[in-house]
Amino acid sequence: MMQGKSFSLFWVSFQLSTHQYHSHRTNSFLKEFNNWVEDSKVKQLDKVTEDIIKSLRKECCTDRQVRRLSNSSPSSLERADMSKALSSRRLSMAKRDSFQDATLLQQEKMLIADHFGINRRSSRADSSKGALTESMIERKLEKSNDYFEEGSNLRNLLDSGLEVVWMADRHPDDVTWAVCINRETVTVTLVFQGQEGLFGLLKDTSMSSYPNSIMNEDYEGNSELINLRSKVSDEMLRVRRDTKRSTLDEIKEKISLIGNELTGGGRFHLSITGNSLGGGLATVAGYFLASDSRLELASAVRVFTFSAGRVGCQAFQQGFKHLEETGRLQLARFTNAADIKTLLPIQDGYKHTGMQIRLHKADRAGRQRARSALDVTYNSNESRLGMIFHFLLNIVSASRTSNVSEYQHRLNSTREYRLALGDGGKTMI
């Protein structure tokens, strides 16, 4: 559950970078990202800004210098209450187009600079000792995560400590992926981009056969071939005409190079994640990367998927189980209750893999369920009639349940609630 909170960073960083190549989806993504900012903001922005202003005043070498700057502002600490001054200044600046078009942190920078009168001084940077400059404000804002609520999308984005170090998006029809690293935990994270609507999951149900990468190992249900959904396997596993290699080969090479650079030749941890179609790609990649003995890792390949549908046949499921039992692969498959896409495709032959963590609404009913136990199942082999029943039931109750923001909200709510139960309800939400 703890690992899931980092998904926001993966998805946001990756999507922001890749959408310059997918302009037809840029507006919708930016709209959702702006909603994330609004949902993540703390309730008292002025209080956070006030604390930053006070911190900047302390950092300046002389009170005299800061007093000179503050007094150049029409509403300084010397003549008015800080909170009232900030509130008044925010209302005044909100009328400007430049302020309205700016991002949240840009707005706060403008507000702080205006408080100290920096915008009214000479445009030439004042580098004298004790002088407050825009660069000082920028550095202070970069270090502060307090503008976003604990557990929110943007707070997780800032707190995760991840760096995006590689991006592969040659063409919108190719598999689009990125590699992130966390230097503190010595972890390389492979992120797949890809969104898929309900119509696509209902329409694109064909399968392709590929050699089983662990066909020589002894386990129940072994098969020389495994059938995978063509939509999430063909572009990943087929050999490209231009490079004579598959996308998976390129991914392995890049992960090895980045991992070796990160550790100086030692072993590293590998995580894989994706949402919707990206989740299906992550599941397939996890299987083949975990079964590659040349990729020497410090632990099992960890896969985290969100709103992902079924991707393979029963032979794939059995092989996946074998890799889990031999300590090479782990899958946490997060699904929201009433998320229709996680039930598809419902055709015979498709099986889910890994551990399913079902997330419920942060309401009374959802908390009551979380109080008794997390809604976790493993390799559920529901009958086709049962799948159709749940599919129809979810159609009735579904409401933006596959939205990434909704996943993040439910994941954080469930985690916080379970932690509160662990300490006897002292911090019950």
mmCIF file of N, CA and C in Angstrom, residues 195-294:
data_model
loop_
_atom_site.group_PDB
_atom_site.id
_atom_site.type_symbol
_atom_site.label_atom_id
_atom_site.label_comp_id
_atom_site.label_asym_id
_atom_site.label_seq_id
_atom_site.Cartn_x
_atom_site.Cartn_y
_atom_site.Cartn_z
ATOM 1 N N GLN A 195 -3.678 5.261 -22.103
ATOM 2 C CA GLN A 195 -5.054 5.296 -21.621
ATOM 3 C C GLN A 195 -5.948 4.562 -22.614
ATOM 4 N N GLU A 196 -6.970 3.923 -22.098
ATOM 5 C CA GLU A 196 -7.869 3.154 -22.957
ATOM 6 C C GLU A 196 -9.291 3.305 -22.447
ATOM 7 N N GLY A 197 -10.195 3.589 -23.362
ATOM 8 C CA GLY A 197 -11.590 3.744 -22.993
ATOM 9 C C GLY A 197 -12.312 2.408 -22.936
ATOM 10 N N LEU A 198 -13.530 2.468 -22.463
ATOM 11 C CA LEU A 198 -14.342 1.264 -22.317
ATOM 12 C C LEU A 198 -14.592 0.603 -23.670
ATOM 13 N N PHE A 199 -14.805 1.410 -24.700
ATOM 14 C CA PHE A 199 -15.077 0.874 -26.031
ATOM 15 C C PHE A 199 -13.892 0.062 -26.554
ATOM 16 N N GLY A 200 -12.670 0.563 -26.294
ATOM 17 C CA GLY A 200 -11.484 -0.149 -26.746
ATOM 18 C C GLY A 200 -11.340 -1.509 -26.089
ATOM 19 N N LEU A 201 -11.649 -1.575 -24.800
ATOM 20 C CA LEU A 201 -11.555 -2.847 -24.083
ATOM 21 C C LEU A 201 -12.609 -3.839 -24.551
ATOM 22 N N LEU A 202 -13.753 -3.337 -24.968
ATOM 23 C CA LEU A 202 -14.805 -4.211 -25.475
ATOM 24 C C LEU A 202 -14.512 -4.667 -26.900
ATOM 25 N N LYS A 203 -13.846 -3.824 -27.673
ATOM 26 C CA LYS A 203 -13.608 -4.105 -29.087
ATOM 27 C C LYS A 203 -12.325 -4.905 -29.321
ATOM 28 N N ASP A 204 -11.223 -4.463 -28.724
ATOM 29 C CA ASP A 204 -9.910 -5.059 -29.009
ATOM 30 C C ASP A 204 -9.640 -6.213 -28.051
ATOM 31 N N THR A 205 -10.190 -7.368 -28.355
ATOM 32 C CA THR A 205 -10.063 -8.518 -27.455
ATOM 33 C C THR A 205 -9.235 -9.656 -28.047
ATOM 34 N N SER A 206 -8.665 -9.443 -29.224
ATOM 35 C CA SER A 206 -7.892 -10.506 -29.864
ATOM 36 C C SER A 206 -6.614 -10.801 -29.082
ATOM 37 N N MET A 207 -6.126 -12.046 -29.227
ATOM 38 C CA MET A 207 -4.916 -12.481 -28.540
ATOM 39 C C MET A 207 -3.832 -12.860 -29.535
ATOM 40 N N SER A 208 -2.579 -12.724 -29.100
ATOM 41 C CA SER A 208 -1.427 -13.168 -29.892
ATOM 42 C C SER A 208 -0.636 -14.170 -29.061
ATOM 43 N N SER A 209 -0.017 -15.133 -29.738
ATOM 44 C CA SER A 209 0.757 -16.170 -29.051
ATOM 45 C C SER A 209 2.241 -15.835 -29.086
ATOM 46 N N TYR A 210 2.901 -16.022 -27.936
ATOM 47 C CA TYR A 210 4.332 -15.761 -27.823
ATOM 48 C C TYR A 210 4.995 -16.889 -27.045
ATOM 49 N N PRO A 211 6.278 -17.156 -27.324
ATOM 50 C CA PRO A 211 6.995 -18.197 -26.566
ATOM 51 C C PRO A 211 7.027 -17.846 -25.077
ATOM 52 N N ASN A 212 6.801 -18.833 -24.275
ATOM 53 C CA ASN A 212 6.835 -18.644 -22.828
ATOM 54 C C ASN A 212 8.294 -18.551 -22.374
ATOM 55 N N SER A 213 8.676 -17.476 -21.749
ATOM 56 C CA SER A 213 10.077 -17.256 -21.364
ATOM 57 C C SER A 213 10.539 -18.199 -20.263
ATOM 58 N N ILE A 214 9.617 -18.901 -19.600
ATOM 59 C CA ILE A 214 10.016 -19.870 -18.558
ATOM 60 C C ILE A 214 9.516 -21.271 -18.915
ATOM 61 N N MET A 215 9.446 -21.567 -20.195
ATOM 62 C CA MET A 215 8.926 -22.867 -20.635
ATOM 63 C C MET A 215 9.801 -24.031 -20.159
ATOM 64 N N ASN A 216 11.073 -23.765 -19.873
ATOM 65 C CA ASN A 216 11.989 -24.824 -19.458
ATOM 66 C C ASN A 216 11.962 -25.082 -17.953
ATOM 67 N N GLU A 217 11.177 -24.322 -17.238
ATOM 68 C CA GLU A 217 11.095 -24.512 -15.792
ATOM 69 C C GLU A 217 9.945 -25.457 -15.459
ATOM 70 N N ASP A 218 10.066 -26.112 -14.302
ATOM 71 C CA ASP A 218 9.096 -27.126 -13.904
ATOM 72 C C ASP A 218 8.049 -26.514 -12.972
ATOM 73 N N TYR A 219 6.831 -26.381 -13.442
ATOM 74 C CA TYR A 219 5.728 -25.903 -12.605
ATOM 75 C C TYR A 219 4.409 -26.350 -13.229
ATOM 76 N N GLU A 220 3.388 -26.382 -12.411
ATOM 77 C CA GLU A 220 2.069 -26.816 -12.868
ATOM 78 C C GLU A 220 1.490 -25.818 -13.868
ATOM 79 N N GLY A 221 0.991 -26.337 -14.980
ATOM 80 C CA GLY A 221 0.373 -25.489 -15.986
ATOM 81 C C GLY A 221 1.351 -24.899 -16.976
ATOM 82 N N ASN A 222 2.572 -25.409 -16.999
ATOM 83 C CA ASN A 222 3.581 -24.894 -17.923
ATOM 84 C C ASN A 222 3.141 -25.120 -19.372
ATOM 85 N N SER A 223 3.498 -24.171 -20.223
ATOM 86 C CA SER A 223 3.147 -24.253 -21.634
ATOM 87 C C SER A 223 4.228 -23.584 -22.458
ATOM 88 N N GLU A 224 4.485 -24.098 -23.656
ATOM 89 C CA GLU A 224 5.498 -23.505 -24.519
ATOM 90 C C GLU A 224 5.064 -22.133 -25.026
ATOM 91 N N LEU A 225 3.757 -21.949 -25.174
ATOM 92 C CA LEU A 225 3.231 -20.680 -25.672
ATOM 93 C C LEU A 225 2.268 -20.080 -24.652
ATOM 94 N N ILE A 226 2.245 -18.759 -24.611
ATOM 95 C CA ILE A 226 1.250 -18.053 -23.798
ATOM 96 C C ILE A 226 0.504 -17.082 -24.696
ATOM 97 N N ASN A 227 -0.793 -16.962 -24.471
ATOM 98 C CA ASN A 227 -1.623 -16.047 -25.251
ATOM 99 C C ASN A 227 -1.815 -14.750 -24.469
ATOM 100 N N LEU A 228 -1.503 -13.644 -25.126
ATOM 101 C CA LEU A 228 -1.602 -12.325 -24.509
ATOM 102 C C LEU A 228 -2.466 -11.417 -25.364
ATOM 103 N N ARG A 229 -3.158 -10.504 -24.716
ATOM 104 C CA ARG A 229 -3.973 -9.545 -25.458
ATOM 105 C C ARG A 229 -3.077 -8.766 -26.416
ATOM 106 N N SER A 230 -3.439 -8.786 -27.686
ATOM 107 C CA SER A 230 -2.609 -8.182 -28.728
ATOM 108 C C SER A 230 -2.336 -6.712 -28.462
ATOM 109 N N LYS A 231 -3.312 -6.025 -27.901
ATOM 110 C CA LYS A 231 -3.201 -4.586 -27.665
ATOM 111 C C LYS A 231 -2.052 -4.245 -26.729
ATOM 112 N N VAL A 232 -1.738 -5.143 -25.779
ATOM 113 C CA VAL A 232 -0.692 -4.842 -24.797
ATOM 114 C C VAL A 232 0.572 -5.668 -25.000
ATOM 115 N N SER A 233 0.604 -6.486 -26.038
ATOM 116 C CA SER A 233 1.782 -7.343 -26.226
ATOM 117 C C SER A 233 2.489 -7.147 -27.563
ATOM 118 N N ASP A 234 1.748 -6.895 -28.624
ATOM 119 C CA ASP A 234 2.360 -6.871 -29.957
ATOM 120 C C ASP A 234 3.456 -5.807 -30.082
ATOM 121 N N GLU A 235 3.144 -4.573 -29.707
ATOM 122 C CA GLU A 235 4.130 -3.505 -29.832
ATOM 123 C C GLU A 235 5.283 -3.682 -28.858
ATOM 124 N N MET A 236 5.057 -4.434 -27.806
ATOM 125 C CA MET A 236 6.083 -4.673 -26.795
ATOM 126 C C MET A 236 7.045 -5.789 -27.206
ATOM 127 N N LEU A 237 6.499 -6.876 -27.775
ATOM 128 C CA LEU A 237 7.283 -8.098 -27.973
ATOM 129 C C LEU A 237 7.720 -8.351 -29.405
ATOM 130 N N ARG A 238 7.047 -7.763 -30.378
ATOM 131 C CA ARG A 238 7.428 -8.022 -31.764
ATOM 132 C C ARG A 238 8.734 -7.325 -32.120
ATOM 133 N N VAL A 239 9.546 -7.968 -32.945
ATOM 134 C CA VAL A 239 10.821 -7.388 -33.369
ATOM 135 C C VAL A 239 10.555 -6.268 -34.373
ATOM 136 N N ARG A 240 11.149 -5.102 -34.125
ATOM 137 C CA ARG A 240 10.953 -3.961 -35.008
ATOM 138 C C ARG A 240 11.804 -4.112 -36.263
ATOM 139 N N ARG A 241 11.288 -3.624 -37.387
ATOM 140 C CA ARG A 241 12.029 -3.716 -38.646
ATOM 141 C C ARG A 241 13.227 -2.769 -38.669
ATOM 142 N N ASP A 242 13.100 -1.614 -38.013
ATOM 143 C CA ASP A 242 14.183 -0.628 -38.094
ATOM 144 C C ASP A 242 15.345 -0.966 -37.172
ATOM 145 N N THR A 243 15.064 -1.437 -35.969
ATOM 146 C CA THR A 243 16.137 -1.704 -35.004
ATOM 147 C C THR A 243 16.500 -3.181 -34.895
ATOM 148 N N LYS A 244 15.670 -4.075 -35.482
ATOM 149 C CA LYS A 244 15.861 -5.524 -35.386
ATOM 150 C C LYS A 244 15.767 -6.028 -33.949
ATOM 151 N N ARG A 245 15.146 -5.240 -33.112
ATOM 152 C CA ARG A 245 14.957 -5.622 -31.716
ATOM 153 C C ARG A 245 13.528 -5.276 -31.304
ATOM 154 N N SER A 246 13.072 -5.905 -30.230
ATOM 155 C CA SER A 246 11.749 -5.572 -29.711
ATOM 156 C C SER A 246 11.865 -4.409 -28.731
ATOM 157 N N THR A 247 10.726 -3.797 -28.454
ATOM 158 C CA THR A 247 10.703 -2.720 -27.462
ATOM 159 C C THR A 247 11.145 -3.245 -26.099
ATOM 160 N N LEU A 248 10.784 -4.489 -25.795
ATOM 161 C CA LEU A 248 11.190 -5.077 -24.519
ATOM 162 C C LEU A 248 12.712 -5.200 -24.434
ATOM 163 N N ASP A 249 13.376 -5.549 -25.536
ATOM 164 C CA ASP A 249 14.837 -5.613 -25.546
ATOM 165 C C ASP A 249 15.447 -4.243 -25.237
ATOM 166 N N GLU A 250 14.871 -3.198 -25.824
ATOM 167 C CA GLU A 250 15.366 -1.845 -25.580
ATOM 168 C C GLU A 250 15.169 -1.450 -24.126
ATOM 169 N N ILE A 251 14.035 -1.854 -23.564
ATOM 170 C CA ILE A 251 13.751 -1.544 -22.162
ATOM 171 C C ILE A 251 14.763 -2.239 -21.245
ATOM 172 N N LYS A 252 15.026 -3.518 -21.514
ATOM 173 C CA LYS A 252 15.994 -4.259 -20.689
ATOM 174 C C LYS A 252 17.362 -3.585 -20.711
ATOM 175 N N GLU A 253 17.802 -3.210 -21.900
ATOM 176 C CA GLU A 253 19.110 -2.583 -22.031
ATOM 177 C C GLU A 253 19.169 -1.270 -21.264
ATOM 178 N N LYS A 254 18.128 -0.458 -21.391
ATOM 179 C CA LYS A 254 18.126 0.840 -20.727
ATOM 180 C C LYS A 254 18.055 0.691 -19.210
ATOM 181 N N ILE A 255 17.241 -0.239 -18.730
ATOM 182 C CA ILE A 255 17.142 -0.470 -17.293
ATOM 183 C C ILE A 255 18.488 -0.913 -16.725
ATOM 184 N N SER A 256 19.177 -1.809 -17.437
ATOM 185 C CA SER A 256 20.485 -2.294 -16.978
ATOM 186 C C SER A 256 21.500 -1.161 -16.910
ATOM 187 N N LEU A 257 21.544 -0.337 -17.948
ATOM 188 C CA LEU A 257 22.491 0.774 -17.980
ATOM 189 C C LEU A 257 22.229 1.768 -16.849
ATOM 190 N N ILE A 258 20.959 2.120 -16.665
ATOM 191 C CA ILE A 258 20.612 3.090 -15.620
ATOM 192 C C ILE A 258 20.836 2.496 -14.237
ATOM 193 N N GLY A 259 20.478 1.219 -14.066
ATOM 194 C CA GLY A 259 20.689 0.569 -12.786
ATOM 195 C C GLY A 259 22.156 0.474 -12.424
ATOM 196 N N ASN A 260 23.002 0.122 -13.392
ATOM 197 C CA ASN A 260 24.445 0.027 -13.143
ATOM 198 C C ASN A 260 25.041 1.387 -12.803
ATOM 199 N N GLU A 261 24.566 2.423 -13.480
ATOM 200 C CA GLU A 261 25.049 3.768 -13.180
ATOM 201 C C GLU A 261 24.596 4.208 -11.791
ATOM 202 N N LEU A 262 23.379 3.824 -11.421
ATOM 203 C CA LEU A 262 22.836 4.203 -10.117
ATOM 204 C C LEU A 262 23.599 3.551 -8.969
ATOM 205 N N THR A 263 24.000 2.297 -9.164
ATOM 206 C CA THR A 263 24.616 1.524 -8.076
ATOM 207 C C THR A 263 26.127 1.373 -8.214
ATOM 208 N N GLY A 264 26.687 1.800 -9.332
ATOM 209 C CA GLY A 264 28.116 1.589 -9.554
ATOM 210 C C GLY A 264 28.437 0.145 -9.869
ATOM 211 N N GLY A 265 27.479 -0.553 -10.476
ATOM 212 C CA GLY A 265 27.683 -1.940 -10.847
ATOM 213 C C GLY A 265 27.041 -2.935 -9.906
ATOM 214 N N GLY A 266 26.385 -2.453 -8.856
ATOM 215 C CA GLY A 266 25.726 -3.331 -7.901
ATOM 216 C C GLY A 266 24.305 -3.664 -8.302
ATOM 217 N N ARG A 267 23.606 -4.320 -7.411
ATOM 218 C CA ARG A 267 22.213 -4.695 -7.671
ATOM 219 C C ARG A 267 21.262 -3.588 -7.250
ATOM 220 N N PHE A 268 20.145 -3.525 -7.925
ATOM 221 C CA PHE A 268 19.155 -2.494 -7.652
ATOM 222 C C PHE A 268 17.762 -3.123 -7.628
ATOM 223 N N HIS A 269 16.797 -2.360 -7.123
ATOM 224 C CA HIS A 269 15.408 -2.801 -7.105
ATOM 225 C C HIS A 269 14.715 -2.291 -8.374
ATOM 226 N N LEU A 270 13.742 -3.049 -8.851
ATOM 227 C CA LEU A 270 13.005 -2.663 -10.057
ATOM 228 C C LEU A 270 11.510 -2.663 -9.771
ATOM 229 N N SER A 271 10.878 -1.529 -10.050
ATOM 230 C CA SER A 271 9.427 -1.406 -9.953
ATOM 231 C C SER A 271 8.872 -1.039 -11.319
ATOM 232 N N ILE A 272 7.657 -1.480 -11.591
ATOM 233 C CA ILE A 272 6.993 -1.178 -12.863
ATOM 234 C C ILE A 272 5.577 -0.725 -12.553
ATOM 235 N N THR A 273 5.107 0.297 -13.255
ATOM 236 C CA THR A 273 3.764 0.789 -12.978
ATOM 237 C C THR A 273 3.097 1.328 -14.238
ATOM 238 N N GLY A 274 1.783 1.441 -14.187
ATOM 239 C CA GLY A 274 1.020 1.982 -15.300
ATOM 240 C C GLY A 274 -0.455 2.026 -14.952
ATOM 241 N N ASN A 275 -1.173 2.884 -15.631
ATOM 242 C CA ASN A 275 -2.608 3.053 -15.425
ATOM 243 C C ASN A 275 -3.352 2.696 -16.696
ATOM 244 N N SER A 276 -4.474 1.986 -16.563
ATOM 245 C CA SER A 276 -5.314 1.625 -17.704
ATOM 246 C C SER A 276 -4.508 0.756 -18.686
ATOM 247 N N LEU A 277 -4.375 1.184 -19.930
ATOM 248 C CA LEU A 277 -3.582 0.434 -20.903
ATOM 249 C C LEU A 277 -2.141 0.305 -20.435
ATOM 250 N N GLY A 278 -1.627 1.338 -19.806
ATOM 251 C CA GLY A 278 -0.278 1.293 -19.252
ATOM 252 C C GLY A 278 -0.133 0.210 -18.204
ATOM 253 N N GLY A 279 -1.218 -0.066 -17.457
ATOM 254 C CA GLY A 279 -1.190 -1.135 -16.480
ATOM 255 C C GLY A 279 -1.058 -2.502 -17.132
ATOM 256 N N GLY A 280 -1.721 -2.688 -18.275
ATOM 257 C CA GLY A 280 -1.580 -3.939 -19.018
ATOM 258 C C GLY A 280 -0.175 -4.123 -19.541
ATOM 259 N N LEU A 281 0.410 -3.058 -20.065
ATOM 260 C CA LEU A 281 1.792 -3.108 -20.540
ATOM 261 C C LEU A 281 2.744 -3.432 -19.391
ATOM 262 N N ALA A 282 2.484 -2.845 -18.218
ATOM 263 C CA ALA A 282 3.334 -3.094 -17.046
ATOM 264 C C ALA A 282 3.263 -4.552 -16.620
ATOM 265 N N THR A 283 2.079 -5.155 -16.723
ATOM 266 C CA THR A 283 1.910 -6.555 -16.334
ATOM 267 C C THR A 283 2.712 -7.476 -17.251
ATOM 268 N N VAL A 284 2.624 -7.235 -18.553
ATOM 269 C CA VAL A 284 3.372 -8.051 -19.518
ATOM 270 C C VAL A 284 4.871 -7.855 -19.339
ATOM 271 N N ALA A 285 5.306 -6.606 -19.204
ATOM 272 C CA ALA A 285 6.734 -6.333 -19.029
ATOM 273 C C ALA A 285 7.261 -6.971 -17.754
ATOM 274 N N GLY A 286 6.462 -6.918 -16.681
ATOM 275 C CA GLY A 286 6.881 -7.504 -15.420
ATOM 276 C C GLY A 286 7.155 -8.989 -15.546
ATOM 277 N N TYR A 287 6.314 -9.684 -16.292
ATOM 278 C CA TYR A 287 6.469 -11.131 -16.489
ATOM 279 C C TYR A 287 7.806 -11.454 -17.152
ATOM 280 N N PHE A 288 8.099 -10.777 -18.255
ATOM 281 C CA PHE A 288 9.294 -11.113 -19.030
ATOM 282 C C PHE A 288 10.571 -10.588 -18.386
ATOM 283 N N LEU A 289 10.509 -9.451 -17.706
ATOM 284 C CA LEU A 289 11.702 -8.934 -17.032
ATOM 285 C C LEU A 289 12.048 -9.780 -15.811
ATOM 286 N N ALA A 290 11.019 -10.238 -15.096
ATOM 287 C CA ALA A 290 11.261 -11.068 -13.916
ATOM 288 C C ALA A 290 11.833 -12.432 -14.294
ATOM 289 N N SER A 291 11.522 -12.905 -15.481
ATOM 290 C CA SER A 291 11.988 -14.232 -15.908
ATOM 291 C C SER A 291 13.330 -14.194 -16.616
ATOM 292 N N ASP A 292 13.917 -13.008 -16.767
ATOM 293 C CA ASP A 292 15.201 -12.870 -17.450
ATOM 294 C C ASP A 292 16.328 -12.968 -16.422
ATOM 295 N N SER A 293 17.050 -14.066 -16.424
ATOM 296 C CA SER A 293 18.113 -14.289 -15.443
ATOM 297 C C SER A 293 19.300 -13.360 -15.633
ATOM 298 N N ARG A 294 19.417 -12.739 -16.803
ATOM 299 C CA ARG A 294 20.537 -11.830 -17.046
ATOM 300 C C ARG A 294 20.367 -10.514 -16.312
#
